[in-house]
Amino acid sequence: MSRGARRAGAGQGAAVAVQLLVTLSFLPSVVEAQVTGVLDDCLCDIDSIDNFNTFKIFPKIKKLQERDYFRYYKSKIPVGIKAGSSNKYSKVANNTKELEDCEQANKLGAINSTLSNQSKEAFIDWARYDDSQDHFCELDDERSPAAQYVDLLLNPERYTGYKGSSAWRVWNSIYEENCFKPRSVYRPLNPLAPSRGEDGESFYTWLEGLCLEKRVFYKLISGLHASINLHLCANYLLEETWGKPSWGPNMKEFKRRFDPVETKGEGPRRLKNLYFLYLIELRALSKVAPYFERSIVDLYTGNGEEDANTKTLLLNIFQDTKSFPMHFDEKSMFAGDKKGAKSLKEEFRLHFKNISRIMDCVGCDKCRLWGKLQTQGLGTALKILFSEKEIQKLPENSPSKGFQLTRQEIVALLNAFGRLSTSIRELQNFKVLLQHSR
């Protein structure tokens, strides 16, 4: 543990440590029952996910993210950002504190666009290869002239200073416009919204009145939000000396976002939704394995040996995902009448497009990069779960008109799952830190 991390955690006091241990420990308590045990809407327990992730998934997915095929993702700066304050999601309040925060966010959140000449030449070859493939799915903004490859290893997801009303508006729009909230519920769904005195758990009674599919959608967005917050807490700017930043876990920030007392009971719910999202994407990876097992599918970078090694590692991860014994049963979703199910699937798709559009309006380059990637990764996971029949009918030696994934979707899918795997690992790290701080 770094010296900066020790300083960040040392002054929080025994009461903070004990309360956070209650949130995450495996000791029997009322709160523990909320963040361990069996998850709602599935038959999987959190302990099993922790062990599976720690010993099987996390080490391998981390290696995969370092391979050339998976470390580069296409990103662009949307017109809404370039145009300044005209965008409804990116307006910044005109006060000194927020302007100072914005200045820090611009510095820490800037994209490192450094690419070697060798990489730039490789991207031209990749584009030529990708263009030669048959595409039967929507390419979104991959072909945009403004899109360029970004090295994800040079741009890790961490605290950037992007916060305040600007960040609040983005997440509030995501929740309010997309999460099927009944009109009778007046409080914003954004977890950072003022609670108006009510208990966090009791506020969510409306959720139980929704159909399974709409409950799942809310949990996915909440889980994504929780995962992103965990990354920021685990990689926080602790101090900056002589222009050199020091990053590490911030227990005070973790407590503010997840402690059951400070969040009035909502913190454990957010953590449970993170585990639920992990299960959904884990299930998608196990289902899409046959697509990648075909000889026609390669992970092309121009380096034949590396490409073969990357595919071997990926297939090894897929084998692990298929071995997990308590998968989410996606067949329980959209099991009603065909017309209604088709309409709801289309609603899901449109909501994800809207969320991606809102993410375009995030005023921090690095936050937008990772927000877009993880949103696309989750959207790709749902696309897989909705395409089981098409995947089962895939031809071995020719492209399929029924189901296909682009390079961008593949990179987003595995990196998004890698972020979830890291989040669950970071939870374990916070637990250890808190035990040592008692």
Tab-separated table of C-alpha atoms in Angstrom:
chain	number	residue	atom	x	y	z
A	1	MET	CA	0.000	0.000	0.000
A	2	SER	CA	1.409	3.439	-0.945
A	3	ARG	CA	2.266	6.084	1.636
A	4	GLY	CA	-0.431	8.317	0.108
A	5	ALA	CA	-3.010	5.579	0.531
A	6	ARG	CA	-2.091	5.183	4.184
A	7	ARG	CA	-2.470	8.904	4.750
A	8	ALA	CA	-5.854	8.888	3.032
A	9	GLY	CA	-7.138	6.108	5.244
A	10	ALA	CA	-5.471	6.844	8.540
A	11	GLY	CA	-7.566	9.766	9.629
A	12	GLN	CA	-11.037	8.405	9.038
A	13	GLY	CA	-11.467	6.979	12.548
A	14	ALA	CA	-12.488	3.666	14.018
A	15	ALA	CA	-16.201	4.347	13.582
A	16	VAL	CA	-15.806	4.708	9.812
A	17	ALA	CA	-13.787	1.504	9.562
A	18	VAL	CA	-16.274	-0.497	11.600
A	19	GLN	CA	-19.242	0.781	9.590
A	20	LEU	CA	-17.559	-0.007	6.269
A	21	LEU	CA	-16.610	-3.445	7.481
A	22	VAL	CA	-20.273	-4.030	8.234
A	23	THR	CA	-21.007	-3.136	4.613
A	24	LEU	CA	-18.585	-5.600	3.095
A	25	SER	CA	-17.672	-8.187	5.739
A	26	PHE	CA	-19.009	-11.695	5.844
A	27	LEU	CA	-19.915	-11.452	9.539
A	28	PRO	CA	-23.629	-12.035	10.207
A	29	SER	CA	-25.618	-8.799	10.503
A	30	VAL	CA	-28.673	-7.114	9.064
A	31	VAL	CA	-26.614	-5.139	6.543
A	32	GLU	CA	-24.481	-8.172	5.662
A	33	ALA	CA	-27.646	-9.972	4.622
A	34	GLN	CA	-28.234	-7.185	2.095
A	35	VAL	CA	-24.798	-7.348	0.412
A	36	THR	CA	-24.094	-11.074	0.634
A	37	GLY	CA	-26.192	-14.149	0.114
A	38	VAL	CA	-28.438	-14.784	-2.898
A	39	LEU	CA	-29.111	-11.954	-5.345
A	40	ASP	CA	-32.645	-10.893	-6.265
A	41	ASP	CA	-34.082	-12.156	-9.593
A	42	CYS	CA	-31.506	-14.970	-9.850
A	43	LEU	CA	-30.211	-17.945	-7.883
A	44	CYS	CA	-26.575	-16.945	-7.435
A	45	ASP	CA	-24.813	-15.917	-4.234
A	46	ILE	CA	-22.196	-13.191	-3.904
A	47	ASP	CA	-19.552	-15.380	-2.234
A	48	SER	CA	-19.501	-17.665	-5.284
A	49	ILE	CA	-19.056	-14.687	-7.614
A	50	ASP	CA	-16.199	-13.310	-5.487
A	51	ASN	CA	-14.295	-16.596	-5.533
A	52	PHE	CA	-14.926	-17.270	-9.211
A	53	ASN	CA	-13.825	-13.766	-10.201
A	54	THR	CA	-10.724	-13.725	-7.998
A	55	PHE	CA	-9.307	-17.100	-8.947
A	56	LYS	CA	-10.518	-17.655	-12.510
A	57	ILE	CA	-11.582	-14.493	-14.320
A	58	PHE	CA	-9.651	-11.482	-13.022
A	59	PRO	CA	-6.050	-12.629	-13.764
A	60	LYS	CA	-6.925	-13.708	-17.317
A	61	ILE	CA	-9.142	-10.777	-18.283
A	62	LYS	CA	-6.413	-8.401	-17.092
A	63	LYS	CA	-3.923	-10.079	-19.444
A	64	LEU	CA	-6.415	-9.989	-22.305
A	65	GLN	CA	-6.920	-6.234	-21.916
A	66	GLU	CA	-3.186	-5.747	-22.456
A	67	ARG	CA	-3.227	-7.472	-25.875
A	68	ASP	CA	-3.059	-5.154	-28.893
A	69	TYR	CA	-6.484	-6.202	-30.191
A	70	PHE	CA	-8.199	-5.170	-26.942
A	71	ARG	CA	-6.161	-2.160	-25.811
A	72	TYR	CA	-7.294	0.183	-28.616
A	73	TYR	CA	-10.816	1.589	-28.826
A	74	LYS	CA	-12.241	4.087	-31.291
A	75	SER	CA	-13.511	7.300	-29.717
A	76	LYS	CA	-14.596	10.689	-30.957
A	77	ILE	CA	-15.317	14.164	-29.588
A	78	PRO	CA	-18.968	14.872	-30.399
A	79	VAL	CA	-20.193	18.152	-31.864
A	80	GLY	CA	-22.159	18.892	-28.693
A	81	ILE	CA	-18.951	19.194	-26.679
A	82	LYS	CA	-17.153	21.276	-29.282
A	83	ALA	CA	-20.099	23.654	-29.420
A	84	GLY	CA	-19.721	24.502	-25.729
A	85	SER	CA	-22.668	25.241	-23.446
A	86	SER	CA	-25.388	24.791	-26.078
A	87	ASN	CA	-25.744	21.133	-25.093
A	88	LYS	CA	-28.430	20.511	-22.482
A	89	TYR	CA	-26.448	17.780	-20.719
A	90	SER	CA	-23.108	19.581	-20.560
A	91	LYS	CA	-24.025	23.027	-19.181
A	92	VAL	CA	-21.857	24.002	-16.222
A	93	ALA	CA	-23.105	26.173	-13.379
A	94	ASN	CA	-21.546	29.619	-13.391
A	95	ASN	CA	-19.859	29.644	-9.985
A	96	THR	CA	-16.232	29.788	-8.907
A	97	LYS	CA	-16.073	26.382	-7.201
A	98	GLU	CA	-17.503	24.548	-10.192
A	99	LEU	CA	-15.225	26.414	-12.586
A	100	GLU	CA	-12.227	25.330	-10.483
A	101	ASP	CA	-13.480	21.736	-10.512
A	102	CYS	CA	-13.963	22.002	-14.261
A	103	GLU	CA	-10.395	23.230	-14.719
A	104	GLN	CA	-9.086	20.248	-12.733
A	105	ALA	CA	-11.308	17.874	-14.713
A	106	ASN	CA	-9.985	19.282	-18.002
A	107	LYS	CA	-6.435	18.580	-16.837
A	108	LEU	CA	-6.920	15.124	-15.313
A	109	GLY	CA	-9.610	14.031	-17.756
A	110	ALA	CA	-7.734	14.848	-20.947
A	111	ILE	CA	-7.188	11.944	-23.328
A	112	ASN	CA	-3.594	10.844	-23.854
A	113	SER	CA	-3.689	10.395	-27.622
A	114	THR	CA	-0.053	9.297	-27.926
A	115	LEU	CA	0.338	6.602	-30.583
A	116	SER	CA	3.508	5.263	-32.155
A	117	ASN	CA	3.987	5.511	-35.920
A	118	GLN	CA	3.964	1.705	-35.968
A	119	SER	CA	0.518	1.702	-34.300
A	120	LYS	CA	-0.843	4.284	-36.750
A	121	GLU	CA	0.315	2.181	-39.686
A	122	ALA	CA	-1.238	-0.909	-38.079
A	123	PHE	CA	-4.605	0.855	-37.746
A	124	ILE	CA	-4.671	1.491	-41.493
A	125	ASP	CA	-4.114	-2.228	-42.019
A	126	TRP	CA	-6.846	-3.045	-39.466
A	127	ALA	CA	-9.322	-0.783	-41.250
A	128	ARG	CA	-8.494	-2.404	-44.576
A	129	TYR	CA	-9.047	-5.849	-43.038
A	130	ASP	CA	-12.293	-4.845	-41.299
A	131	ASP	CA	-13.645	-3.292	-44.500
A	132	SER	CA	-13.076	-6.573	-46.326
A	133	GLN	CA	-15.424	-8.385	-43.932
A	134	ASP	CA	-19.149	-8.669	-44.517
A	135	HIS	CA	-21.084	-6.509	-42.055
A	136	PHE	CA	-24.711	-7.181	-41.279
A	137	CYS	CA	-24.985	-5.001	-38.177
A	138	GLU	CA	-25.075	-1.282	-37.466
A	139	LEU	CA	-21.644	0.332	-37.203
A	140	ASP	CA	-22.870	3.442	-35.303
A	141	ASP	CA	-20.108	6.054	-35.205
A	142	GLU	CA	-17.159	3.725	-35.869
A	143	ARG	CA	-16.818	5.144	-39.369
A	144	SER	CA	-17.065	8.761	-38.238
A	145	PRO	CA	-14.170	10.909	-39.540
A	146	ALA	CA	-13.849	12.302	-35.998
A	147	ALA	CA	-13.274	8.847	-34.497
A	148	GLN	CA	-9.719	7.817	-33.714
A	149	TYR	CA	-8.101	4.943	-31.873
A	150	VAL	CA	-7.284	5.562	-28.211
A	151	ASP	CA	-4.847	3.460	-26.199
A	152	LEU	CA	-6.856	2.362	-23.149
A	153	LEU	CA	-3.715	1.439	-21.208
A	154	LEU	CA	-2.522	5.050	-21.452
A	155	ASN	CA	-5.938	6.313	-20.351
A	156	PRO	CA	-6.960	4.328	-17.247
A	157	GLU	CA	-10.374	4.934	-15.712
A	158	ARG	CA	-9.895	6.874	-12.478
A	159	TYR	CA	-10.849	10.055	-10.627
A	160	THR	CA	-10.571	13.121	-12.865
A	161	GLY	CA	-12.275	15.855	-10.813
A	162	TYR	CA	-15.358	15.712	-13.037
A	163	LYS	CA	-18.189	16.164	-10.533
A	164	GLY	CA	-20.796	18.608	-9.294
A	165	SER	CA	-23.956	19.644	-11.086
A	166	SER	CA	-22.601	18.835	-14.553
A	167	ALA	CA	-21.927	15.170	-13.718
A	168	TRP	CA	-25.155	15.012	-11.693
A	169	ARG	CA	-27.201	16.186	-14.692
A	170	VAL	CA	-25.726	13.507	-16.960
A	171	TRP	CA	-26.537	10.640	-14.592
A	172	ASN	CA	-29.909	12.133	-13.723
A	173	SER	CA	-30.813	12.208	-17.428
A	174	ILE	CA	-29.693	8.592	-17.829
A	175	TYR	CA	-31.913	7.422	-14.968
A	176	GLU	CA	-34.931	9.634	-15.585
A	177	GLU	CA	-35.166	9.148	-19.347
A	178	ASN	CA	-34.441	5.427	-19.535
A	179	CYS	CA	-35.243	3.454	-16.374
A	180	PHE	CA	-39.034	3.013	-16.641
A	181	LYS	CA	-39.821	5.020	-13.513
A	182	PRO	CA	-43.586	5.281	-12.858
A	183	ARG	CA	-45.068	8.776	-13.012
A	184	SER	CA	-46.229	8.392	-9.422
A	185	VAL	CA	-42.592	8.406	-8.228
A	186	TYR	CA	-41.412	11.975	-7.827
A	187	ARG	CA	-37.924	11.657	-6.367
A	188	PRO	CA	-35.152	11.388	-8.987
A	189	LEU	CA	-33.732	7.884	-9.407
A	190	ASN	CA	-30.171	9.226	-9.438
A	191	PRO	CA	-28.551	7.822	-6.252
A	192	LEU	CA	-26.942	11.223	-5.668
A	193	ALA	CA	-30.329	12.963	-5.533
A	194	PRO	CA	-31.492	14.432	-2.183
A	195	SER	CA	-33.397	11.758	-0.267
A	196	ARG	CA	-35.933	14.149	1.314
A	197	GLY	CA	-35.677	12.220	4.542
A	198	GLU	CA	-37.049	8.834	3.414
A	199	ASP	CA	-35.222	5.581	3.951
A	200	GLY	CA	-33.280	4.477	0.870
A	201	GLU	CA	-34.718	0.972	0.830
A	202	SER	CA	-38.344	2.022	1.266
A	203	PHE	CA	-38.049	4.405	-1.676
A	204	TYR	CA	-37.543	1.438	-4.023
A	205	THR	CA	-40.845	-0.316	-3.323
A	206	TRP	CA	-41.991	0.978	-6.738
A	207	LEU	CA	-39.349	-1.220	-8.376
A	208	GLU	CA	-41.061	-4.403	-7.217
A	209	GLY	CA	-44.169	-3.394	-9.141
A	210	LEU	CA	-42.332	-3.468	-12.473
A	211	CYS	CA	-42.055	-6.521	-14.708
A	212	LEU	CA	-38.823	-8.550	-14.497
A	213	GLU	CA	-37.413	-7.025	-17.682
A	214	LYS	CA	-37.793	-3.434	-16.478
A	215	ARG	CA	-36.373	-4.310	-13.042
A	216	VAL	CA	-33.391	-5.874	-14.784
A	217	PHE	CA	-32.832	-2.764	-16.899
A	218	TYR	CA	-32.769	-0.507	-13.830
A	219	LYS	CA	-30.368	-2.861	-12.029
A	220	LEU	CA	-28.021	-2.888	-15.011
A	221	ILE	CA	-27.772	0.910	-15.117
A	222	SER	CA	-27.433	1.120	-11.333
A	223	GLY	CA	-24.737	-1.585	-11.417
A	224	LEU	CA	-22.851	0.281	-14.141
A	225	HIS	CA	-23.022	3.477	-12.084
A	226	ALA	CA	-21.767	1.635	-8.990
A	227	SER	CA	-18.898	0.075	-10.940
A	228	ILE	CA	-17.761	3.441	-12.315
A	229	ASN	CA	-17.939	4.963	-8.818
A	230	LEU	CA	-15.824	2.114	-7.444
A	231	HIS	CA	-13.118	2.762	-10.022
A	232	LEU	CA	-13.040	6.425	-9.019
A	233	CYS	CA	-12.785	5.528	-5.302
A	234	ALA	CA	-10.048	2.963	-5.906
A	235	ASN	CA	-7.977	5.258	-8.152
A	236	TYR	CA	-8.434	8.620	-6.470
A	237	LEU	CA	-6.116	11.623	-6.670
A	238	LEU	CA	-4.671	11.552	-3.147
A	239	GLU	CA	-2.112	14.301	-3.550
A	240	GLU	CA	-0.105	16.114	-6.207
A	241	THR	CA	3.514	17.021	-5.462
A	242	TRP	CA	5.677	18.933	-7.914
A	243	GLY	CA	3.141	18.292	-10.644
A	244	LYS	CA	3.258	14.517	-10.120
A	245	PRO	CA	-0.103	13.035	-9.019
A	246	SER	CA	-0.348	10.182	-6.520
A	247	TRP	CA	-3.287	7.786	-7.001
A	248	GLY	CA	-4.779	5.282	-4.608
A	249	PRO	CA	-7.880	4.141	-2.686
A	250	ASN	CA	-9.918	6.821	-0.903
A	251	MET	CA	-11.932	5.266	1.916
A	252	LYS	CA	-13.749	8.497	2.750
A	253	GLU	CA	-15.068	8.712	-0.812
A	254	PHE	CA	-15.974	5.013	-0.755
A	255	LYS	CA	-17.942	5.563	2.440
A	256	ARG	CA	-19.769	8.552	0.962
A	257	ARG	CA	-20.997	6.474	-1.968
A	258	PHE	CA	-21.601	3.052	-0.401
A	259	ASP	CA	-21.805	3.185	3.380
A	260	PRO	CA	-25.302	2.024	4.483
A	261	VAL	CA	-25.663	4.821	7.058
A	262	GLU	CA	-24.487	7.697	4.856
A	263	THR	CA	-26.561	6.457	1.913
A	264	LYS	CA	-29.609	5.632	4.076
A	265	GLY	CA	-29.493	1.995	3.070
A	266	GLU	CA	-28.910	2.528	-0.663
A	267	GLY	CA	-25.189	1.621	-0.647
A	268	PRO	CA	-25.692	-2.148	-0.258
A	269	ARG	CA	-28.354	-2.082	-3.004
A	270	ARG	CA	-25.885	-0.423	-5.377
A	271	LEU	CA	-23.260	-3.079	-4.629
A	272	LYS	CA	-25.790	-5.869	-5.225
A	273	ASN	CA	-26.670	-4.319	-8.591
A	274	LEU	CA	-22.975	-4.356	-9.501
A	275	TYR	CA	-22.899	-8.118	-8.889
A	276	PHE	CA	-26.099	-8.530	-10.894
A	277	LEU	CA	-24.564	-6.676	-13.857
A	278	TYR	CA	-21.487	-8.914	-13.601
A	279	LEU	CA	-23.731	-11.977	-13.847
A	280	ILE	CA	-25.506	-10.634	-16.940
A	281	GLU	CA	-22.268	-9.944	-18.807
A	282	LEU	CA	-20.767	-13.238	-17.620
A	283	ARG	CA	-23.781	-15.040	-19.085
A	284	ALA	CA	-23.367	-13.187	-22.379
A	285	LEU	CA	-19.731	-14.277	-22.655
A	286	SER	CA	-20.667	-17.903	-22.077
A	287	LYS	CA	-23.370	-17.653	-24.754
A	288	VAL	CA	-21.209	-15.988	-27.406
A	289	ALA	CA	-18.363	-18.526	-27.133
A	290	PRO	CA	-19.520	-20.525	-30.217
A	291	TYR	CA	-19.192	-17.371	-32.344
A	292	PHE	CA	-15.466	-17.092	-31.530
A	293	GLU	CA	-14.757	-20.838	-31.546
A	294	ARG	CA	-15.236	-20.903	-35.338
A	295	SER	CA	-12.058	-20.988	-37.435
A	296	ILE	CA	-13.299	-18.115	-39.599
A	297	VAL	CA	-13.125	-15.683	-36.665
A	298	ASP	CA	-9.723	-14.214	-35.934
A	299	LEU	CA	-8.671	-11.260	-33.790
A	300	TYR	CA	-6.683	-9.517	-36.477
A	301	THR	CA	-3.819	-7.125	-35.726
A	302	GLY	CA	-1.463	-8.214	-38.508
A	303	ASN	CA	0.768	-10.202	-36.165
A	304	GLY	CA	-0.206	-13.818	-36.781
A	305	GLU	CA	1.477	-15.278	-33.711
A	306	GLU	CA	0.085	-12.668	-31.341
A	307	ASP	CA	-3.384	-12.972	-32.901
A	308	ALA	CA	-3.351	-16.741	-32.322
A	309	ASN	CA	-2.206	-16.304	-28.709
A	310	THR	CA	-4.876	-13.675	-28.088
A	311	LYS	CA	-7.610	-15.937	-29.431
A	312	THR	CA	-6.336	-18.849	-27.318
A	313	LEU	CA	-6.490	-16.682	-24.195
A	314	LEU	CA	-9.983	-15.464	-25.111
A	315	LEU	CA	-11.269	-19.014	-25.689
A	316	ASN	CA	-9.753	-20.015	-22.359
A	317	ILE	CA	-11.758	-17.250	-20.656
A	318	PHE	CA	-14.899	-18.442	-22.440
A	319	GLN	CA	-14.310	-21.957	-21.113
A	320	ASP	CA	-14.137	-20.533	-17.605
A	321	THR	CA	-17.359	-18.564	-18.082
A	322	LYS	CA	-19.141	-21.719	-19.243
A	323	SER	CA	-17.965	-23.570	-16.139
A	324	PHE	CA	-19.721	-21.151	-13.766
A	325	PRO	CA	-22.532	-23.178	-12.159
A	326	MET	CA	-25.047	-20.435	-11.274
A	327	HIS	CA	-25.661	-18.404	-14.426
A	328	PHE	CA	-28.506	-15.913	-14.758
A	329	ASP	CA	-31.358	-17.505	-16.720
A	330	GLU	CA	-32.105	-15.038	-19.481
A	331	LYS	CA	-34.954	-17.251	-20.733
A	332	SER	CA	-37.034	-15.892	-17.861
A	333	MET	CA	-36.986	-12.558	-19.681
A	334	PHE	CA	-39.291	-11.705	-22.580
A	335	ALA	CA	-41.219	-14.899	-21.950
A	336	GLY	CA	-44.665	-13.332	-22.468
A	337	ASP	CA	-46.545	-12.836	-25.714
A	338	LYS	CA	-44.276	-12.461	-28.758
A	339	LYS	CA	-45.623	-9.061	-29.782
A	340	GLY	CA	-45.110	-7.571	-26.323
A	341	ALA	CA	-41.671	-9.141	-25.980
A	342	LYS	CA	-40.562	-7.762	-29.355
A	343	SER	CA	-41.799	-4.290	-28.425
A	344	LEU	CA	-39.943	-4.385	-25.092
A	345	LYS	CA	-36.708	-5.542	-26.737
A	346	GLU	CA	-36.930	-2.621	-29.142
A	347	GLU	CA	-37.530	-0.312	-26.187
A	348	PHE	CA	-34.368	-1.664	-24.546
A	349	ARG	CA	-32.391	-1.024	-27.728
A	350	LEU	CA	-33.647	2.545	-28.051
A	351	HIS	CA	-32.943	3.258	-24.393
A	352	PHE	CA	-29.343	2.126	-24.832
A	353	LYS	CA	-28.957	4.346	-27.881
A	354	ASN	CA	-30.248	7.245	-25.803
A	355	ILE	CA	-27.861	6.470	-22.942
A	356	SER	CA	-24.981	6.381	-25.409
A	357	ARG	CA	-26.127	9.753	-26.782
A	358	ILE	CA	-26.188	11.201	-23.264
A	359	MET	CA	-22.693	9.797	-22.619
A	360	ASP	CA	-21.552	11.729	-25.688
A	361	CYS	CA	-22.327	14.861	-23.722
A	362	VAL	CA	-20.052	14.189	-20.757
A	363	GLY	CA	-17.697	17.152	-20.436
A	364	CYS	CA	-14.631	15.080	-19.450
A	365	ASP	CA	-12.874	13.314	-22.325
A	366	LYS	CA	-11.644	10.347	-20.284
A	367	CYS	CA	-14.974	9.915	-18.465
A	368	ARG	CA	-16.800	9.987	-21.787
A	369	LEU	CA	-14.393	7.444	-23.298
A	370	TRP	CA	-14.983	4.900	-20.522
A	371	GLY	CA	-18.678	5.689	-20.209
A	372	LYS	CA	-19.216	5.096	-23.921
A	373	LEU	CA	-17.132	1.919	-23.913
A	374	GLN	CA	-18.944	0.375	-20.943
A	375	THR	CA	-22.356	1.359	-22.285
A	376	GLN	CA	-21.534	-0.241	-25.642
A	377	GLY	CA	-20.159	-3.298	-23.858
A	378	LEU	CA	-23.389	-3.769	-21.921
A	379	GLY	CA	-25.467	-3.152	-25.047
A	380	THR	CA	-23.417	-5.808	-26.865
A	381	ALA	CA	-23.985	-8.252	-23.992
A	382	LEU	CA	-27.754	-7.769	-24.275
A	383	LYS	CA	-27.542	-8.141	-28.059
A	384	ILE	CA	-25.889	-11.543	-27.474
A	385	LEU	CA	-28.507	-12.679	-24.962
A	386	PHE	CA	-31.280	-11.663	-27.367
A	387	SER	CA	-29.654	-13.599	-30.250
A	388	GLU	CA	-29.311	-17.122	-28.883
A	389	LYS	CA	-31.082	-18.790	-31.805
A	390	GLU	CA	-28.998	-16.896	-34.365
A	391	ILE	CA	-25.766	-17.868	-32.574
A	392	GLN	CA	-26.785	-21.532	-32.525
A	393	LYS	CA	-27.241	-21.452	-36.328
A	394	LEU	CA	-23.833	-19.898	-37.107
A	395	PRO	CA	-22.048	-21.467	-40.103
A	396	GLU	CA	-18.536	-22.711	-39.359
A	397	ASN	CA	-16.700	-21.278	-42.371
A	398	SER	CA	-18.698	-18.269	-43.547
A	399	PRO	CA	-20.085	-15.033	-42.069
A	400	SER	CA	-23.577	-15.099	-40.635
A	401	LYS	CA	-26.283	-12.716	-41.750
A	402	GLY	CA	-28.171	-13.452	-38.556
A	403	PHE	CA	-25.480	-12.477	-36.038
A	404	GLN	CA	-22.176	-10.670	-36.233
A	405	LEU	CA	-19.950	-8.563	-33.997
A	406	THR	CA	-17.702	-5.712	-35.123
A	407	ARG	CA	-14.199	-5.122	-33.784
A	408	GLN	CA	-15.555	-2.189	-31.775
A	409	GLU	CA	-18.272	-4.320	-30.155
A	410	ILE	CA	-15.800	-7.085	-29.285
A	411	VAL	CA	-13.334	-4.654	-27.728
A	412	ALA	CA	-16.131	-2.929	-25.774
A	413	LEU	CA	-17.647	-6.227	-24.589
A	414	LEU	CA	-14.428	-7.643	-23.115
A	415	ASN	CA	-13.153	-4.364	-21.691
A	416	ALA	CA	-16.529	-3.624	-20.088
A	417	PHE	CA	-16.504	-7.030	-18.433
A	418	GLY	CA	-12.899	-6.421	-17.424
A	419	ARG	CA	-14.014	-3.243	-15.650
A	420	LEU	CA	-16.678	-5.172	-13.715
A	421	SER	CA	-14.157	-7.849	-12.786
A	422	THR	CA	-11.832	-5.112	-11.530
A	423	SER	CA	-14.642	-3.485	-9.527
A	424	ILE	CA	-15.385	-6.696	-7.664
A	425	ARG	CA	-11.664	-7.174	-7.040
A	426	GLU	CA	-11.416	-3.609	-5.709
A	427	LEU	CA	-14.216	-4.331	-3.246
A	428	GLN	CA	-12.036	-7.051	-1.761
A	429	ASN	CA	-9.100	-4.634	-1.594
A	430	PHE	CA	-11.215	-2.087	0.297
A	431	LYS	CA	-12.198	-4.786	2.758
A	432	VAL	CA	-8.517	-5.562	3.450
A	433	LEU	CA	-7.646	-1.867	3.836
A	434	LEU	CA	-10.474	-1.393	6.283
A	435	GLN	CA	-9.417	-4.393	8.344
A	436	HIS	CA	-5.889	-2.985	8.619
A	437	SER	CA	-7.187	0.449	9.621
A	438	ARG	CA	-9.117	-0.817	12.666
